[in-house]
Amino acid sequence: MGKTMLARSVAASVGGSFKRIQGTPDLLPSDITGTTVFDQQNHTFDFIPGPLFANVVLVDEVNRATPRAQAALLEAMDERAVTVDGVRHPLPSPLFVVATQNPLEQHGTFPLPEGQLDRFALAIDMGYVSPATEKEVIVAQLHGHPIEQLRPVVTPEEVAGVQLAVRDTFVSQPVLDFTLAVVTATRRHPDVALGASPRASVTLIRCAQARALLKGREFVVPDDVKALALGTLSHRIVTSNGFGQDPARGRKIVQTILDATPAPVTDGGHAPPNAPVSPAAPPAPSLTR
């Protein structure tokens, strides 16, 4: 369905290092994080970094790896570091982990642990394209692949600047209360066994801040939260009644909650004159080049 190509396209558009991990049943945690080897010449133990040490890491078919191998991503995605043989190794900044997965009904797949699902900011479902779009895909690949023409549009330093600028986007109290009401409702829904975590609340606010920045605003409005609630909350919900991890059912539940939760009538407000601004935040680069 083009999941891997979408991830590769993102990686090709962001300057910096890129590594790819193929999810297989025999994948080991050390194949992801790296390992320590003994240097016989110098009589020292040296750490050999794994593919996680990159700015953009693509984990292809992540649910074909065993839960033990998947667990190697937990510390990296949450703390931007890995611990090998008791030694903590920081990962490059910025770090993006992009993963693709196949439907659980397919052979050779393992369900992702709830803790790992909670560390993915967004989940996107990709289905069949229309015949017209499929025809365009075929024609575009007759004499090569379009990804070969993709070039970076930003540098890692610019990406880090944008990340800092996102955190300075103002969030008013009504918008914050609305976000918390939506997240809290997932924990009280009768069809939900495990609702969204506090990490989900932080992620939803952060994504809403990013959307506001992309829209050219310095403040978040309720529509930013509503536009991103499905992508940030649906995959984190564990439904009851024997459904377990069911993203499609999760999206329906989140949409029901959004329809039932009144949004505040506000333009989002503006940051007060004395609003804190990160002193290390460089100017955000143009996003239209």
mmCIF file of C-alpha atoms in Angstrom:
data_model
loop_
_atom_site.group_PDB
_atom_site.id
_atom_site.type_symbol
_atom_site.label_atom_id
_atom_site.label_comp_id
_atom_site.label_asym_id
_atom_site.label_seq_id
_atom_site.Cartn_x
_atom_site.Cartn_y
_atom_site.Cartn_z
ATOM 1 C CA MET A 1 0.000 0.000 0.000
ATOM 2 C CA GLY A 2 3.035 2.291 -0.102
ATOM 3 C CA LYS A 3 3.683 2.464 3.658
ATOM 4 C CA THR A 4 7.415 1.928 3.323
ATOM 5 C CA MET A 5 7.652 4.367 0.422
ATOM 6 C CA LEU A 6 5.879 7.041 2.457
ATOM 7 C CA ALA A 7 8.358 6.555 5.296
ATOM 8 C CA ARG A 8 11.303 6.630 2.884
ATOM 9 C CA SER A 9 9.929 9.811 1.332
ATOM 10 C CA VAL A 10 9.800 11.491 4.721
ATOM 11 C CA ALA A 11 13.363 10.398 5.377
ATOM 12 C CA ALA A 12 14.545 11.655 1.992
ATOM 13 C CA SER A 13 12.934 15.054 2.633
ATOM 14 C CA VAL A 14 14.631 15.571 5.997
ATOM 15 C CA GLY A 15 18.381 16.113 5.876
ATOM 16 C CA GLY A 16 20.524 13.938 8.084
ATOM 17 C CA SER A 17 21.378 10.288 8.480
ATOM 18 C CA PHE A 18 18.895 7.530 7.626
ATOM 19 C CA LYS A 19 18.818 3.883 8.697
ATOM 20 C CA ARG A 20 16.367 1.077 7.982
ATOM 21 C CA ILE A 21 15.470 -1.893 10.190
ATOM 22 C CA GLN A 22 13.578 -4.833 8.716
ATOM 23 C CA GLY A 23 11.255 -6.505 11.182
ATOM 24 C CA THR A 24 11.764 -10.286 11.128
ATOM 25 C CA PRO A 25 11.083 -13.042 13.695
ATOM 26 C CA ASP A 26 14.823 -13.583 14.247
ATOM 27 C CA LEU A 27 15.595 -9.898 14.881
ATOM 28 C CA LEU A 28 17.458 -9.398 18.174
ATOM 29 C CA PRO A 29 17.457 -6.297 20.423
ATOM 30 C CA SER A 30 21.199 -5.895 19.805
ATOM 31 C CA ASP A 31 20.484 -5.736 16.067
ATOM 32 C CA ILE A 32 18.575 -2.531 16.811
ATOM 33 C CA THR A 33 20.443 -0.806 19.630
ATOM 34 C CA GLY A 34 23.982 -2.010 18.951
ATOM 35 C CA THR A 35 26.332 -4.206 20.922
ATOM 36 C CA THR A 36 29.613 -4.191 22.833
ATOM 37 C CA VAL A 37 32.529 -6.150 21.330
ATOM 38 C CA PHE A 38 35.972 -6.933 22.672
ATOM 39 C CA ASP A 39 38.901 -5.358 20.822
ATOM 40 C CA GLN A 40 41.664 -7.955 21.084
ATOM 41 C CA GLN A 41 44.331 -5.551 19.868
ATOM 42 C CA ASN A 42 43.639 -2.815 22.441
ATOM 43 C CA HIS A 43 42.118 -5.126 25.071
ATOM 44 C CA THR A 44 39.068 -2.883 25.433
ATOM 45 C CA PHE A 45 35.342 -3.257 25.046
ATOM 46 C CA ASP A 46 34.018 -0.998 22.298
ATOM 47 C CA PHE A 47 30.401 -0.111 21.618
ATOM 48 C CA ILE A 48 29.252 -0.628 18.021
ATOM 49 C CA PRO A 49 26.156 1.548 17.421
ATOM 50 C CA GLY A 50 23.105 -0.079 15.864
ATOM 51 C CA PRO A 51 20.786 1.389 13.216
ATOM 52 C CA LEU A 52 18.928 3.401 15.880
ATOM 53 C CA PHE A 53 21.781 5.906 15.762
ATOM 54 C CA ALA A 54 20.366 8.033 12.955
ATOM 55 C CA ASN A 55 18.158 11.076 12.516
ATOM 56 C CA VAL A 56 15.443 9.121 10.694
ATOM 57 C CA VAL A 57 14.957 5.436 11.485
ATOM 58 C CA LEU A 58 12.546 3.353 9.421
ATOM 59 C CA VAL A 59 11.361 0.155 11.118
ATOM 60 C CA ASP A 60 9.752 -1.735 8.266
ATOM 61 C CA GLU A 61 7.034 -4.234 9.227
ATOM 62 C CA VAL A 62 7.658 -3.666 12.913
ATOM 63 C CA ASN A 63 5.000 -6.182 13.954
ATOM 64 C CA ARG A 64 6.867 -9.013 12.235
ATOM 65 C CA ALA A 65 9.538 -8.678 14.931
ATOM 66 C CA THR A 66 9.031 -10.474 18.228
ATOM 67 C CA PRO A 67 7.908 -8.500 21.323
ATOM 68 C CA ARG A 68 11.441 -8.901 22.728
ATOM 69 C CA ALA A 69 12.950 -7.119 19.729
ATOM 70 C CA GLN A 70 10.182 -4.509 19.699
ATOM 71 C CA ALA A 71 10.982 -3.685 23.333
ATOM 72 C CA ALA A 72 14.403 -2.427 22.228
ATOM 73 C CA LEU A 73 12.641 0.635 20.797
ATOM 74 C CA LEU A 74 10.958 1.680 24.063
ATOM 75 C CA GLU A 75 13.829 3.563 25.697
ATOM 76 C CA ALA A 76 14.938 5.079 22.402
ATOM 77 C CA MET A 77 11.513 6.478 21.549
ATOM 78 C CA ASP A 78 10.859 7.841 25.032
ATOM 79 C CA GLU A 79 14.260 9.026 26.274
ATOM 80 C CA ARG A 80 16.213 9.428 23.009
ATOM 81 C CA ALA A 81 18.897 7.069 24.332
ATOM 82 C CA VAL A 82 19.720 3.367 24.600
ATOM 83 C CA THR A 83 21.351 1.454 27.441
ATOM 84 C CA VAL A 84 23.689 -1.378 26.464
ATOM 85 C CA ASP A 85 25.612 -3.365 29.096
ATOM 86 C CA GLY A 86 24.709 -0.771 31.719
ATOM 87 C CA VAL A 87 26.039 2.188 29.716
ATOM 88 C CA ARG A 88 23.632 4.864 28.454
ATOM 89 C CA HIS A 89 24.260 6.126 24.921
ATOM 90 C CA PRO A 90 22.435 9.283 23.728
ATOM 91 C CA LEU A 91 20.887 9.129 20.265
ATOM 92 C CA PRO A 92 21.265 11.787 17.552
ATOM 93 C CA SER A 93 18.991 14.819 17.574
ATOM 94 C CA PRO A 94 16.542 15.175 15.999
ATOM 95 C CA LEU A 95 15.325 11.581 16.020
ATOM 96 C CA PHE A 96 12.301 10.307 14.105
ATOM 97 C CA VAL A 97 11.186 6.683 14.354
ATOM 98 C CA VAL A 98 8.855 5.818 11.476
ATOM 99 C CA ALA A 99 7.384 2.324 11.510
ATOM 100 C CA THR A 100 5.130 0.364 9.183
ATOM 101 C CA GLN A 101 3.043 -2.624 10.185
ATOM 102 C CA ASN A 102 0.857 -5.186 8.487
ATOM 103 C CA PRO A 103 -2.673 -6.156 9.565
ATOM 104 C CA LEU A 104 -2.624 -8.519 12.538
ATOM 105 C CA GLU A 105 -4.644 -11.021 10.530
ATOM 106 C CA GLN A 106 -1.660 -11.709 8.279
ATOM 107 C CA HIS A 107 0.627 -14.651 9.034
ATOM 108 C CA GLY A 108 3.803 -14.038 11.003
ATOM 109 C CA THR A 109 2.725 -10.873 12.823
ATOM 110 C CA PHE A 110 2.912 -10.042 16.531
ATOM 111 C CA PRO A 111 0.771 -7.437 18.306
ATOM 112 C CA LEU A 112 2.653 -4.351 19.460
ATOM 113 C CA PRO A 113 2.812 -3.891 23.256
ATOM 114 C CA GLU A 114 0.611 -1.104 24.592
ATOM 115 C CA GLY A 115 3.694 0.687 25.923
ATOM 116 C CA GLN A 116 5.205 0.838 22.463
ATOM 117 C CA LEU A 117 1.980 1.969 20.801
ATOM 118 C CA ASP A 118 1.848 4.795 23.315
ATOM 119 C CA ARG A 119 5.238 6.048 22.138
ATOM 120 C CA PHE A 120 4.151 6.578 18.533
ATOM 121 C CA ALA A 121 2.838 10.117 18.212
ATOM 122 C CA LEU A 122 0.643 9.438 15.180
ATOM 123 C CA ALA A 123 -0.813 6.428 13.398
ATOM 124 C CA ILE A 124 -1.941 6.593 9.779
ATOM 125 C CA ASP A 125 -4.074 3.931 8.122
ATOM 126 C CA MET A 126 -3.352 3.370 4.440
ATOM 127 C CA GLY A 127 -5.843 1.494 2.293
ATOM 128 C CA TYR A 128 -6.275 0.914 -1.417
ATOM 129 C CA VAL A 129 -5.924 3.936 -3.677
ATOM 130 C CA SER A 130 -8.389 4.837 -6.395
ATOM 131 C CA PRO A 131 -7.876 3.349 -9.886
ATOM 132 C CA ALA A 132 -6.927 6.789 -11.223
ATOM 133 C CA THR A 133 -4.245 7.225 -8.546
ATOM 134 C CA GLU A 134 -2.989 3.683 -9.081
ATOM 135 C CA LYS A 135 -2.614 4.446 -12.769
ATOM 136 C CA GLU A 136 -0.519 7.510 -11.917
ATOM 137 C CA VAL A 137 1.688 5.348 -9.685
ATOM 138 C CA ILE A 138 2.270 2.860 -12.494
ATOM 139 C CA VAL A 139 3.094 5.557 -15.042
ATOM 140 C CA ALA A 140 5.445 7.339 -12.623
ATOM 141 C CA GLN A 141 7.483 4.153 -12.159
ATOM 142 C CA LEU A 142 7.796 3.095 -15.796
ATOM 143 C CA HIS A 143 11.312 4.514 -16.152
ATOM 144 C CA GLY A 144 12.453 4.655 -12.541
ATOM 145 C CA HIS A 145 11.114 5.589 -9.148
ATOM 146 C CA PRO A 146 10.113 9.130 -8.138
ATOM 147 C CA ILE A 147 11.857 8.780 -4.784
ATOM 148 C CA GLU A 148 15.177 8.921 -6.611
ATOM 149 C CA GLN A 149 14.455 12.578 -7.440
ATOM 150 C CA LEU A 150 13.581 13.566 -3.849
ATOM 151 C CA ARG A 151 16.036 15.912 -2.191
ATOM 152 C CA PRO A 152 16.188 17.232 1.397
ATOM 153 C CA VAL A 153 14.239 20.446 1.955
ATOM 154 C CA VAL A 154 15.486 21.086 5.517
ATOM 155 C CA THR A 155 18.582 20.347 7.548
ATOM 156 C CA PRO A 156 18.619 18.592 10.941
ATOM 157 C CA GLU A 157 19.413 21.929 12.601
ATOM 158 C CA GLU A 158 16.372 23.530 10.964
ATOM 159 C CA VAL A 159 14.199 20.652 12.102
ATOM 160 C CA ALA A 160 15.438 21.121 15.664
ATOM 161 C CA GLY A 161 14.614 24.828 15.397
ATOM 162 C CA VAL A 162 11.084 24.063 14.286
ATOM 163 C CA GLN A 163 10.655 21.619 17.168
ATOM 164 C CA LEU A 164 11.605 24.338 19.636
ATOM 165 C CA ALA A 165 9.314 26.837 17.925
ATOM 166 C CA VAL A 166 6.424 24.387 18.232
ATOM 167 C CA ARG A 167 6.819 24.294 22.012
ATOM 168 C CA ASP A 168 6.420 28.076 22.168
ATOM 169 C CA THR A 169 3.005 27.979 20.460
ATOM 170 C CA PHE A 170 0.493 29.296 22.994
ATOM 171 C CA VAL A 171 -2.197 26.978 24.424
ATOM 172 C CA SER A 172 -5.065 28.703 26.244
ATOM 173 C CA GLN A 173 -6.784 27.258 29.291
ATOM 174 C CA PRO A 174 -10.084 26.494 27.451
ATOM 175 C CA VAL A 175 -8.213 24.574 24.733
ATOM 176 C CA LEU A 176 -6.220 22.680 27.351
ATOM 177 C CA ASP A 177 -9.405 21.777 29.247
ATOM 178 C CA PHE A 178 -11.044 20.597 26.013
ATOM 179 C CA THR A 179 -8.065 18.369 25.222
ATOM 180 C CA LEU A 180 -8.085 16.831 28.682
ATOM 181 C CA ALA A 181 -11.849 16.244 28.448
ATOM 182 C CA VAL A 182 -11.398 14.281 25.214
ATOM 183 C CA VAL A 183 -8.530 12.187 26.573
ATOM 184 C CA THR A 184 -10.284 11.539 29.888
ATOM 185 C CA ALA A 185 -13.406 10.397 28.047
ATOM 186 C CA THR A 186 -11.418 7.560 26.431
ATOM 187 C CA ARG A 187 -10.741 6.159 29.912
ATOM 188 C CA ARG A 188 -14.419 6.219 30.873
ATOM 189 C CA HIS A 189 -15.935 4.895 27.652
ATOM 190 C CA PRO A 190 -17.856 1.631 28.221
ATOM 191 C CA ASP A 191 -16.222 -0.035 25.195
ATOM 192 C CA VAL A 192 -12.655 0.793 26.253
ATOM 193 C CA ALA A 193 -10.572 -1.469 28.483
ATOM 194 C CA LEU A 194 -7.480 0.778 28.449
ATOM 195 C CA GLY A 195 -7.824 4.453 27.610
ATOM 196 C CA ALA A 196 -5.285 7.021 26.466
ATOM 197 C CA SER A 197 -2.423 7.756 28.861
ATOM 198 C CA PRO A 198 -1.068 11.103 30.096
ATOM 199 C CA ARG A 199 1.611 10.718 27.413
ATOM 200 C CA ALA A 200 -1.238 10.838 24.885
ATOM 201 C CA SER A 201 -2.422 14.162 26.340
ATOM 202 C CA VAL A 202 1.057 15.660 25.981
ATOM 203 C CA THR A 203 1.381 14.314 22.437
ATOM 204 C CA LEU A 204 -2.024 15.623 21.360
ATOM 205 C CA ILE A 205 -1.193 19.101 22.631
ATOM 206 C CA ARG A 206 2.220 18.998 20.964
ATOM 207 C CA CYS A 207 0.730 17.914 17.636
ATOM 208 C CA ALA A 208 -1.918 20.627 17.899
ATOM 209 C CA GLN A 209 0.848 23.174 18.487
ATOM 210 C CA ALA A 210 2.632 21.926 15.366
ATOM 211 C CA ARG A 211 -0.546 22.223 13.295
ATOM 212 C CA ALA A 212 -1.105 25.762 14.527
ATOM 213 C CA LEU A 213 2.454 26.696 13.547
ATOM 214 C CA LEU A 214 1.978 25.203 10.087
ATOM 215 C CA LYS A 215 -1.208 27.238 9.750
ATOM 216 C CA GLY A 216 0.741 30.395 10.534
ATOM 217 C CA ARG A 217 -0.728 30.917 14.007
ATOM 218 C CA GLU A 218 1.015 31.542 17.315
ATOM 219 C CA PHE A 219 -1.797 29.907 19.289
ATOM 220 C CA VAL A 220 -3.776 26.654 19.269
ATOM 221 C CA VAL A 221 -7.514 26.550 18.508
ATOM 222 C CA PRO A 222 -9.941 23.669 19.250
ATOM 223 C CA ASP A 223 -9.981 22.683 15.578
ATOM 224 C CA ASP A 224 -6.276 21.827 15.836
ATOM 225 C CA VAL A 225 -7.053 19.338 18.601
ATOM 226 C CA LYS A 226 -10.068 17.892 16.790
ATOM 227 C CA ALA A 227 -8.114 17.472 13.544
ATOM 228 C CA LEU A 228 -5.398 15.400 15.232
ATOM 229 C CA ALA A 229 -7.315 13.499 17.916
ATOM 230 C CA LEU A 230 -8.017 10.507 15.673
ATOM 231 C CA GLY A 231 -4.396 10.102 14.634
ATOM 232 C CA THR A 232 -2.967 10.519 18.116
ATOM 233 C CA LEU A 233 -5.491 8.616 20.257
ATOM 234 C CA SER A 234 -7.028 5.792 18.206
ATOM 235 C CA HIS A 235 -4.019 3.460 18.181
ATOM 236 C CA ARG A 236 -3.471 3.877 21.941
ATOM 237 C CA ILE A 237 -6.917 2.586 22.908
ATOM 238 C CA VAL A 238 -7.453 -1.043 23.876
ATOM 239 C CA THR A 239 -11.103 -1.878 23.352
ATOM 240 C CA SER A 240 -13.097 -4.251 25.513
ATOM 241 C CA ASN A 241 -15.501 -7.064 24.597
ATOM 242 C CA GLY A 242 -12.710 -9.168 23.117
ATOM 243 C CA PHE A 243 -11.660 -6.728 20.412
ATOM 244 C CA GLY A 244 -8.286 -5.816 21.965
ATOM 245 C CA GLN A 245 -6.120 -3.702 19.665
ATOM 246 C CA ASP A 246 -8.518 -2.563 16.982
ATOM 247 C CA PRO A 247 -7.493 0.785 15.445
ATOM 248 C CA ALA A 248 -10.624 0.983 13.294
ATOM 249 C CA ARG A 249 -12.864 0.556 16.324
ATOM 250 C CA GLY A 250 -10.640 2.976 18.226
ATOM 251 C CA ARG A 251 -11.200 5.647 15.581
ATOM 252 C CA LYS A 252 -14.961 5.216 15.863
ATOM 253 C CA ILE A 253 -14.786 5.581 19.644
ATOM 254 C CA VAL A 254 -12.612 8.714 19.450
ATOM 255 C CA GLN A 255 -14.916 10.233 16.833
ATOM 256 C CA THR A 256 -17.914 9.553 19.063
ATOM 257 C CA ILE A 257 -16.131 11.274 21.941
ATOM 258 C CA LEU A 258 -15.263 14.286 19.775
ATOM 259 C CA ASP A 259 -18.893 14.607 18.665
ATOM 260 C CA ALA A 260 -20.107 14.455 22.270
ATOM 261 C CA THR A 261 -17.533 16.816 23.794
ATOM 262 C CA PRO A 262 -18.429 20.501 23.408
ATOM 263 C CA ALA A 263 -15.563 22.559 22.072
ATOM 264 C CA PRO A 264 -14.902 25.975 23.631
ATOM 265 C CA VAL A 265 -16.010 28.966 21.607
ATOM 266 C CA THR A 266 -12.673 30.719 21.372
ATOM 267 C CA ASP A 267 -10.110 31.743 18.785
ATOM 268 C CA GLY A 268 -7.450 30.163 20.953
ATOM 269 C CA GLY A 269 -6.369 33.433 22.514
ATOM 270 C CA HIS A 270 -2.970 34.967 22.164
ATOM 271 C CA ALA A 271 0.152 34.479 24.161
ATOM 272 C CA PRO A 272 0.494 37.081 26.904
ATOM 273 C CA PRO A 273 3.359 39.547 26.501
ATOM 274 C CA ASN A 274 5.379 37.819 29.236
ATOM 275 C CA ALA A 275 4.821 34.275 27.896
ATOM 276 C CA PRO A 276 7.983 32.169 28.360
ATOM 277 C CA VAL A 277 10.025 31.621 25.232
ATOM 278 C CA SER A 278 12.878 29.138 24.978
ATOM 279 C CA PRO A 279 16.064 31.234 24.909
ATOM 280 C CA ALA A 280 17.821 28.617 22.768
ATOM 281 C CA ALA A 281 15.097 28.547 20.138
ATOM 282 C CA PRO A 282 16.563 29.685 16.790
ATOM 283 C CA PRO A 283 14.307 31.362 14.237
ATOM 284 C CA ALA A 284 11.987 28.871 12.588
ATOM 285 C CA PRO A 285 12.971 28.276 8.935
ATOM 286 C CA SER A 286 10.597 28.891 6.096
ATOM 287 C CA LEU A 287 8.322 25.919 5.534
ATOM 288 C CA THR A 288 7.494 26.859 1.955
ATOM 289 C CA ARG A 289 10.851 26.497 0.255
#
